[in-house]
Tab-separated table of C-alpha atoms in Angstrom:
chain	number	residue	atom	x	y	z
A	1	MET	CA	-0.068	0.152	0.176
A	2	PHE	CA	2.797	2.478	0.803
A	3	THR	CA	4.430	1.647	-2.094
A	4	LEU	CA	1.606	2.143	-4.278
A	5	ARG	CA	0.998	5.476	-2.574
A	6	SER	CA	4.744	6.546	-2.947
A	7	ARG	CA	4.806	5.463	-6.608
A	8	ILE	CA	1.500	7.796	-6.990
A	9	ALA	CA	3.644	10.392	-5.352
A	10	VAL	CA	6.355	9.943	-7.584
A	11	LEU	CA	4.146	9.948	-10.715
A	12	ALA	CA	2.483	13.090	-9.345
A	13	LEU	CA	6.121	14.770	-9.126
A	14	ILE	CA	6.981	13.640	-12.773
A	15	CYS	CA	3.478	14.943	-14.031
A	16	LEU	CA	4.332	18.349	-12.210
A	17	PHE	CA	7.692	18.899	-13.385
A	18	ALA	CA	7.358	17.286	-17.021
A	19	PRO	CA	5.609	20.464	-18.211
A	20	ALA	CA	8.081	22.771	-16.653
A	21	ALA	CA	11.042	20.694	-18.398
A	22	GLY	CA	9.445	20.579	-21.686
A	23	ALA	CA	8.703	24.323	-21.765
A	24	GLN	CA	12.400	24.816	-21.126
A	25	ASN	CA	13.570	22.736	-23.874
A	26	ALA	CA	11.116	23.698	-26.272
A	27	GLY	CA	13.103	26.437	-27.499
A	28	ALA	CA	16.192	23.560	-27.998
A	29	GLY	CA	13.815	21.610	-29.797
A	30	LEU	CA	12.312	24.163	-31.820
A	31	GLU	CA	15.729	25.353	-33.018
A	32	VAL	CA	16.324	21.679	-34.570
A	33	GLY	CA	13.237	22.309	-36.591
A	34	ARG	CA	14.305	25.729	-37.545
A	35	LYS	CA	17.595	24.407	-38.769
A	36	MET	CA	16.019	22.044	-41.133
A	37	LEU	CA	13.340	24.418	-42.362
A	38	LEU	CA	16.211	26.897	-43.010
A	39	GLU	CA	18.163	24.271	-45.188
A	40	ASP	CA	15.094	23.433	-47.436
A	41	ASN	CA	13.111	26.667	-46.974
A	42	PRO	CA	9.928	27.045	-48.837
A	43	GLY	CA	10.967	30.992	-49.340
A	44	GLU	CA	13.338	29.617	-52.192
A	45	LEU	CA	10.173	29.112	-54.361
A	46	TRP	CA	9.656	32.743	-54.034
A	47	ILE	CA	12.753	33.529	-55.244
A	48	ASP	CA	12.127	31.793	-58.467
A	49	ARG	CA	8.566	33.232	-58.655
A	50	GLY	CA	9.761	37.014	-57.918
A	51	LYS	CA	12.536	36.420	-60.798
A	52	ARG	CA	9.497	35.647	-63.080
A	53	ILE	CA	7.713	38.618	-62.090
A	54	PHE	CA	10.780	40.891	-62.025
A	55	HIS	CA	11.655	40.447	-65.298
A	56	GLU	CA	7.998	39.937	-66.945
A	57	LYS	CA	6.537	43.086	-69.032
A	58	ARG	CA	3.839	44.347	-67.262
A	59	GLY	CA	1.854	47.273	-66.271
A	60	PRO	CA	0.237	49.802	-68.539
A	61	LYS	CA	3.841	50.924	-69.834
A	62	LYS	CA	4.452	47.155	-70.695
A	63	ALA	CA	8.143	47.439	-69.077
A	64	SER	CA	9.861	44.873	-66.634
A	65	LEU	CA	11.476	45.942	-63.179
A	66	GLU	CA	14.939	45.276	-64.657
A	67	GLN	CA	15.917	48.926	-64.933
A	68	CYS	CA	14.962	49.768	-61.359
A	69	ASP	CA	17.343	51.557	-59.281
A	70	PHE	CA	17.912	49.763	-55.916
A	71	GLY	CA	20.665	52.324	-55.045
A	72	MET	CA	23.268	50.639	-56.880
A	73	GLY	CA	22.387	51.920	-60.084
A	74	PRO	CA	19.666	50.694	-62.502
A	75	GLY	CA	19.708	47.211	-62.879
A	76	ASN	CA	21.925	46.469	-60.418
A	77	LEU	CA	20.894	44.403	-57.485
A	78	LYS	CA	24.132	43.247	-56.176
A	79	GLY	CA	24.218	44.142	-52.518
A	80	ALA	CA	21.544	46.631	-52.787
A	81	THR	CA	19.394	45.484	-50.008
A	82	ALA	CA	22.215	45.426	-48.008
A	83	ARG	CA	22.224	49.113	-48.035
A	84	LEU	CA	18.275	49.586	-47.485
A	85	PRO	CA	16.887	51.820	-46.378
A	86	ARG	CA	18.709	54.803	-47.972
A	87	TYR	CA	17.905	58.190	-49.788
A	88	PHE	CA	16.899	58.078	-53.239
A	89	ALA	CA	17.391	61.420	-54.767
A	90	ASP	CA	15.010	60.841	-57.833
A	91	THR	CA	12.136	60.627	-54.940
A	92	ASP	CA	13.809	62.809	-52.669
A	93	LYS	CA	12.892	60.457	-49.984
A	94	VAL	CA	14.321	57.728	-47.774
A	95	GLU	CA	12.874	54.273	-49.325
A	96	ASP	CA	13.359	50.826	-47.878
A	97	LEU	CA	12.758	47.697	-50.160
A	98	ASP	CA	8.969	47.609	-50.512
A	99	SER	CA	8.706	51.559	-51.184
A	100	ARG	CA	10.966	51.094	-53.881
A	101	ILE	CA	9.835	48.533	-55.724
A	102	VAL	CA	6.470	50.448	-55.449
A	103	THR	CA	8.242	53.578	-56.820
A	104	CYS	CA	9.701	51.305	-59.633
A	105	MET	CA	6.220	49.850	-60.584
A	106	VAL	CA	4.785	53.319	-60.613
A	107	THR	CA	7.403	54.831	-62.754
A	108	LEU	CA	8.947	52.539	-65.109
A	109	GLN	CA	5.383	50.431	-65.423
A	110	GLY	CA	2.936	52.845	-65.015
A	111	SER	CA	0.906	51.352	-62.275
A	112	ASP	CA	-0.966	53.041	-59.982
A	113	ARG	CA	0.248	53.483	-56.686
A	114	GLU	CA	-2.602	53.307	-54.626
A	115	GLN	CA	-3.719	50.013	-56.091
A	116	VAL	CA	-0.206	48.445	-55.780
A	117	LYS	CA	-0.160	49.518	-52.303
A	118	LYS	CA	-3.460	47.951	-51.614
A	119	SER	CA	-2.409	44.660	-52.981
A	120	ALA	CA	1.290	44.641	-51.111
A	121	ILE	CA	0.501	42.574	-48.329
A	122	GLY	CA	-0.638	39.413	-49.623
A	123	ARG	CA	-3.547	37.238	-47.439
A	124	PRO	CA	-2.123	34.215	-45.763
A	125	LEU	CA	-2.379	30.952	-47.392
A	126	THR	CA	-2.833	32.535	-50.912
A	127	ASP	CA	-0.066	33.111	-53.658
A	128	GLY	CA	0.757	36.154	-51.528
A	129	SER	CA	1.557	39.669	-53.531
A	130	ASP	CA	3.673	40.375	-56.232
A	131	ILE	CA	5.818	42.484	-54.010
A	132	GLU	CA	6.734	40.134	-51.719
A	133	ALA	CA	7.895	37.731	-54.114
A	134	ILE	CA	9.730	40.670	-55.930
A	135	ALA	CA	11.237	41.602	-52.593
A	136	MET	CA	12.669	38.143	-51.997
A	137	TYR	CA	14.188	37.819	-55.208
A	138	VAL	CA	15.690	41.293	-54.971
A	139	ALA	CA	17.218	40.572	-51.739
A	140	SER	CA	18.448	37.271	-52.712
A	141	HIS	CA	21.123	39.243	-54.404
A	142	SER	CA	22.734	40.179	-51.295
A	143	ASN	CA	23.321	37.058	-49.891
A	144	GLY	CA	26.815	36.780	-48.118
A	145	MET	CA	27.180	40.194	-47.798
A	146	LYS	CA	27.050	42.635	-44.922
A	147	MET	CA	24.432	44.817	-44.035
A	148	ASP	CA	25.770	48.217	-44.343
A	149	VAL	CA	23.044	50.937	-44.204
A	150	ARG	CA	24.547	54.257	-43.754
A	151	LEU	CA	23.521	57.653	-42.624
A	152	ASP	CA	25.415	59.828	-44.974
A	153	HIS	CA	22.194	62.042	-46.011
A	154	PRO	CA	20.285	64.426	-43.655
A	155	LYS	CA	17.355	62.827	-44.577
A	156	GLU	CA	18.534	59.283	-43.456
A	157	ARG	CA	20.057	60.660	-40.064
A	158	GLU	CA	16.533	62.204	-39.673
A	159	MET	CA	14.665	58.811	-40.244
A	160	TYR	CA	17.177	56.932	-38.256
A	161	LYS	CA	16.466	59.438	-34.984
A	162	ALA	CA	12.641	59.162	-35.704
A	163	GLY	CA	13.257	55.492	-35.679
A	164	GLU	CA	14.799	55.378	-32.146
A	165	TYR	CA	12.515	57.681	-30.661
A	166	LEU	CA	9.624	55.505	-32.088
A	167	PHE	CA	11.069	52.376	-30.782
A	168	PHE	CA	11.517	53.468	-27.224
A	169	ARG	CA	8.215	55.457	-27.128
A	170	ARG	CA	5.360	53.998	-25.188
A	171	SER	CA	1.980	54.471	-26.795
A	172	GLY	CA	-1.500	53.598	-27.374
A	173	GLN	CA	-4.332	52.093	-24.798
A	174	THR	CA	-1.808	49.291	-23.786
A	175	ASP	CA	1.088	51.798	-23.080
A	176	PHE	CA	3.432	49.772	-25.206
A	177	GLY	CA	6.441	50.430	-27.379
A	178	CYS	CA	8.828	48.181	-29.237
A	179	VAL	CA	11.302	48.397	-26.315
A	180	THR	CA	8.442	46.542	-23.988
A	181	CYS	CA	8.779	43.297	-25.622
A	182	HIS	CA	12.188	43.744	-27.365
A	183	GLY	CA	14.483	45.436	-24.627
A	184	GLN	CA	15.192	42.452	-22.452
A	185	PRO	CA	17.062	39.174	-22.818
A	186	ASP	CA	15.209	35.743	-22.465
A	187	LYS	CA	11.677	36.894	-23.084
A	188	ARG	CA	9.110	34.962	-24.845
A	189	ILE	CA	5.432	35.010	-26.008
A	190	ARG	CA	4.085	31.525	-25.962
A	191	LEU	CA	6.966	29.373	-27.680
A	192	GLN	CA	8.221	32.376	-29.591
A	193	ASP	CA	11.656	33.757	-28.280
A	194	LEU	CA	11.321	37.583	-28.291
A	195	VAL	CA	14.563	38.994	-30.123
A	196	ASN	CA	16.153	41.536	-27.527
A	197	MET	CA	17.009	44.439	-30.304
A	198	LEU	CA	19.482	46.006	-27.629
A	199	ASP	CA	21.598	43.128	-28.108
A	200	LYS	CA	23.730	43.732	-31.258
A	201	LYS	CA	24.075	39.715	-32.118
A	202	GLN	CA	20.355	39.374	-31.501
A	203	ILE	CA	19.225	42.662	-33.814
A	204	GLN	CA	21.707	41.453	-36.688
A	205	ALA	CA	20.036	37.977	-36.817
A	206	VAL	CA	16.851	39.801	-37.695
A	207	ALA	CA	18.287	42.366	-40.092
A	208	GLY	CA	19.962	39.579	-41.982
A	209	SER	CA	17.182	37.073	-42.388
A	210	TRP	CA	14.175	39.644	-44.087
A	211	PRO	CA	12.269	38.790	-46.187
A	212	ALA	CA	11.446	35.666	-44.834
A	213	TYR	CA	9.169	32.789	-45.447
A	214	ARG	CA	6.379	32.948	-42.649
A	215	GLY	CA	5.478	29.101	-41.764
A	216	ALA	CA	1.929	29.993	-40.780
A	217	HIS	CA	0.881	32.046	-43.539
A	218	GLY	CA	2.701	29.959	-46.096
A	219	ILE	CA	3.889	32.993	-47.913
A	220	SER	CA	6.995	35.348	-48.205
A	221	ARG	CA	6.900	38.373	-45.932
A	222	THR	CA	8.868	41.700	-45.962
A	223	MET	CA	9.670	43.888	-42.751
A	224	GLN	CA	6.919	46.078	-43.884
A	225	TRP	CA	4.475	43.301	-42.944
A	226	ARG	CA	6.618	42.411	-39.804
A	227	LEU	CA	6.153	46.143	-38.375
A	228	TYR	CA	2.481	46.046	-39.277
A	229	ASP	CA	1.933	43.171	-37.577
A	230	CYS	CA	3.783	44.463	-34.554
A	231	PHE	CA	1.809	47.800	-34.611
A	232	TRP	CA	-1.320	45.331	-34.438
A	233	GLN	CA	-0.140	43.268	-31.484
A	234	MET	CA	0.583	46.265	-29.576
A	235	ARG	CA	-3.252	47.549	-30.623
A	236	LEU	CA	-1.797	50.651	-32.058
A	237	PRO	CA	-3.721	52.346	-35.248
A	238	GLU	CA	-2.830	50.163	-38.421
A	239	LEU	CA	0.415	51.198	-39.638
A	240	ALA	CA	0.226	52.348	-43.089
A	241	TYR	CA	2.136	50.367	-45.880
A	242	LEU	CA	5.148	52.123	-46.830
A	243	SER	CA	4.451	55.124	-44.109
A	244	ASP	CA	7.401	57.281	-42.971
A	245	VAL	CA	6.891	55.504	-39.538
A	246	SER	CA	7.573	52.050	-41.017
A	247	ILE	CA	10.853	53.417	-42.707
A	248	ALA	CA	12.053	55.196	-39.859
A	249	LEU	CA	11.589	52.022	-37.518
A	250	SER	CA	13.332	50.211	-40.306
A	251	THR	CA	15.877	52.355	-40.891
A	252	TYR	CA	16.825	52.622	-36.897
A	253	LEU	CA	16.582	48.446	-36.761
A	254	ASN	CA	18.719	47.797	-39.918
A	255	TYR	CA	21.308	50.368	-38.902
A	256	GLN	CA	21.563	48.484	-35.539
A	257	GLY	CA	21.966	45.244	-37.199
A	258	ASN	CA	24.941	46.379	-39.575
A	259	GLY	CA	27.605	43.871	-40.183
A	260	ALA	CA	24.945	41.266	-40.326
A	261	VAL	CA	25.658	38.845	-43.069
A	262	VAL	CA	22.593	38.828	-45.320
A	263	LYS	CA	21.000	35.198	-45.550
A	264	VAL	CA	17.745	35.088	-47.179
A	265	PRO	CA	15.120	33.641	-47.299
A	266	GLY	CA	14.428	33.756	-43.784
A	267	PHE	CA	12.322	31.495	-42.017
A	268	LYS	CA	9.775	32.609	-39.248
A	269	ARG	CA	7.649	30.345	-37.733
B	1	MET	CA	-0.490	27.351	-62.735
B	2	ALA	CA	2.491	25.213	-61.923
B	3	GLU	CA	5.273	26.659	-60.565
B	4	PRO	CA	9.038	25.000	-60.696
B	5	MET	CA	10.298	23.157	-58.198
B	6	ARG	CA	13.521	23.116	-56.520
B	7	ILE	CA	15.569	19.922	-56.493
B	8	ARG	CA	19.047	19.514	-54.767
B	9	ALA	CA	20.598	16.080	-55.373
B	10	THR	CA	24.234	15.447	-53.697
B	11	LEU	CA	26.356	12.235	-53.861
B	12	GLN	CA	27.169	10.900	-50.077
B	13	GLY	CA	29.228	8.074	-50.782
B	14	ASP	CA	26.926	5.842	-53.237
B	15	VAL	CA	23.965	7.458	-51.949
B	16	ALA	CA	22.201	10.377	-53.649
B	17	ASP	CA	20.872	12.458	-51.064
B	18	VAL	CA	17.904	14.209	-53.009
B	19	ARG	CA	15.731	17.141	-51.435
B	20	ILE	CA	12.670	18.587	-53.359
B	21	LEU	CA	10.819	21.661	-52.683
B	22	MET	CA	7.307	22.057	-54.564
B	23	ARG	CA	5.332	24.753	-54.616
B	24	HIS	CA	1.548	24.043	-54.394
B	25	PRO	CA	-1.418	25.041	-52.284
B	26	MET	CA	-2.307	21.505	-50.992
B	27	GLU	CA	-5.929	23.136	-50.163
B	28	THR	CA	-7.512	20.196	-48.148
B	29	GLY	CA	-11.242	21.176	-49.016
B	30	GLN	CA	-12.156	22.279	-45.697
B	31	ARG	CA	-10.980	25.769	-45.376
B	32	LYS	CA	-13.486	28.636	-46.050
B	33	ASN	CA	-12.609	31.932	-48.073
B	34	PRO	CA	-13.377	35.483	-46.778
B	35	LYS	CA	-16.968	35.140	-48.085
B	36	GLY	CA	-17.503	31.723	-46.146
B	37	GLU	CA	-17.400	29.400	-49.379
B	38	ILE	CA	-15.640	26.403	-49.285
B	39	ILE	CA	-12.352	26.606	-51.129
B	40	PRO	CA	-12.306	23.479	-53.606
B	41	VAL	CA	-9.960	20.400	-52.509
B	42	HIS	CA	-6.614	20.868	-54.675
B	43	PHE	CA	-3.995	18.547	-54.046
B	44	ILE	CA	-0.909	16.940	-55.433
B	45	GLN	CA	-2.089	13.284	-56.288
B	46	SER	CA	0.713	11.472	-57.466
B	47	VAL	CA	4.542	12.210	-57.170
B	48	VAL	CA	7.097	10.151	-59.462
B	49	VAL	CA	10.609	10.317	-59.026
B	50	THR	CA	12.664	8.571	-61.361
B	51	HIS	CA	16.777	7.721	-61.586
B	52	ASN	CA	18.302	7.796	-65.093
B	53	GLY	CA	14.631	7.093	-66.316
B	54	LYS	CA	13.936	4.191	-63.729
B	55	THR	CA	11.420	4.761	-61.410
B	56	VAL	CA	12.774	4.973	-57.913
B	57	PHE	CA	9.821	6.748	-55.835
B	58	ASP	CA	5.990	6.535	-56.575
B	59	ALA	CA	3.896	7.999	-54.084
B	60	GLN	CA	0.102	8.719	-53.855
B	61	TRP	CA	-0.397	11.815	-51.646
B	62	SER	CA	-3.557	13.108	-49.780
B	63	GLN	CA	-4.596	16.610	-48.851
B	64	ALA	CA	-2.818	15.725	-45.477
B	65	ILE	CA	0.346	16.734	-46.800
B	66	SER	CA	1.336	20.333	-46.180
B	67	ARG	CA	1.429	23.294	-48.181
B	68	ASP	CA	4.563	23.926	-50.305
B	69	PRO	CA	5.566	20.066	-49.610
B	70	PHE	CA	9.137	19.012	-48.897
B	71	LEU	CA	10.294	15.498	-50.048
B	72	GLY	CA	13.396	14.006	-48.961
B	73	LEU	CA	14.823	10.817	-50.474
B	74	ARG	CA	17.912	8.880	-50.911
B	75	ILE	CA	19.043	6.964	-53.884
B	76	LYS	CA	21.325	3.978	-53.682
B	77	GLY	CA	24.008	3.389	-56.222
B	78	ALA	CA	23.644	6.931	-57.730
B	79	LYS	CA	26.833	8.616	-59.640
B	80	ALA	CA	27.780	12.152	-59.862
B	81	GLY	CA	26.141	13.249	-63.083
B	82	ASP	CA	22.839	11.061	-63.197
B	83	LYS	CA	19.573	12.700	-63.974
B	84	VAL	CA	16.962	12.660	-61.038
B	85	SER	CA	13.530	13.957	-62.426
B	86	VAL	CA	10.523	14.631	-60.466
B	87	THR	CA	7.095	14.686	-61.627
B	88	TRP	CA	4.086	15.882	-59.600
B	89	THR	CA	0.073	15.662	-61.033
B	90	ASP	CA	-2.739	17.167	-59.018
B	91	ASN	CA	-6.318	16.541	-58.792
B	92	LYS	CA	-6.956	19.045	-61.324
B	93	GLY	CA	-4.896	17.291	-63.833
B	94	ASP	CA	-2.335	20.023	-63.396
B	95	LYS	CA	1.243	18.543	-63.902
B	96	ARG	CA	4.741	19.626	-63.449
B	97	THR	CA	8.096	18.064	-64.274
B	98	ASP	CA	11.694	18.989	-63.250
B	99	GLU	CA	15.084	17.492	-63.558
B	100	ALA	CA	18.374	17.699	-61.622
B	101	THR	CA	21.920	16.582	-61.953
B	102	VAL	CA	23.273	14.700	-59.095
B	103	ALA	CA	26.286	16.894	-57.553
B	104	ALA	CA	29.138	15.279	-56.410
B	105	SER	CA	29.462	15.771	-52.369
B	106	SER	CA	31.351	18.901	-51.648
């Protein structure tokens, strides 16, 4: 009788500790899965798709995006995204990858800016948007290169300063700022480890891995979407696609991530 | 429209490690669109892998396979330069064939 009781006690103890141990190891287990997914990342399929769309003659002007200038001269994609966001003289604006693609779709292909913006963020579990595919294709040309965002132009400095301010500023009904979740080590939401963006290594891992294939959505996503989703999670007003706020934040984050080796497509859960 | 696959085949000893990524929505027929209408079932039904023309893998898939599926297999007795060809056919009759060459181990 006693032995049975002690056995039950031992079992109960195991049951008590098992979930705790499981939670602790969950991060490690996920790491194995993430590695496998990175090796055979479905995001690779988006590079092919983006390539096709990029070189296709489209829009009212029946032109491809081949002459699009991502900052390294028209048609030169190599290393371009490692330097984004940056100042572009033709639009007199600091632009990131998404906004530059939209600019080119408008100027080269004659597409309607508002129309393009409307379809820029694809619905989950569909084919996704053209821009998301193009972004992946363009970014893949910077693979193996180091993030090198420069703040040479006064407007770039301005964007960086604004981004820094926004990152630390708490706002909205829940009094959240980016730093609330991304300013401390070893924090997580459910099983998702939160990146501590004040840590150079961790922010570099972020800066070098976007655009990324988002597993649960089954499509490729860009930083614009990530920031939009963060704003939604913080219950802030909807972050407008290509808004100055989003570009300011990615200027700040990518500058912090300088030195990171670009490896896209990234893989996110 | 069927989009290209990504096929990697690398030699490990006399075994070719083949990794295939396919682009396919793999709809289960149980999901609904924003209007509440059921999205019709759409999945890869058969996958055939050949090694130098000889069938080494022939599978019947169901809608239980994930979206953008990944398939990994190992082919015994392969040599560098061998041709590996993959063909899938889905339930709408859409088809895609892609080919890769076995690369020597690095």
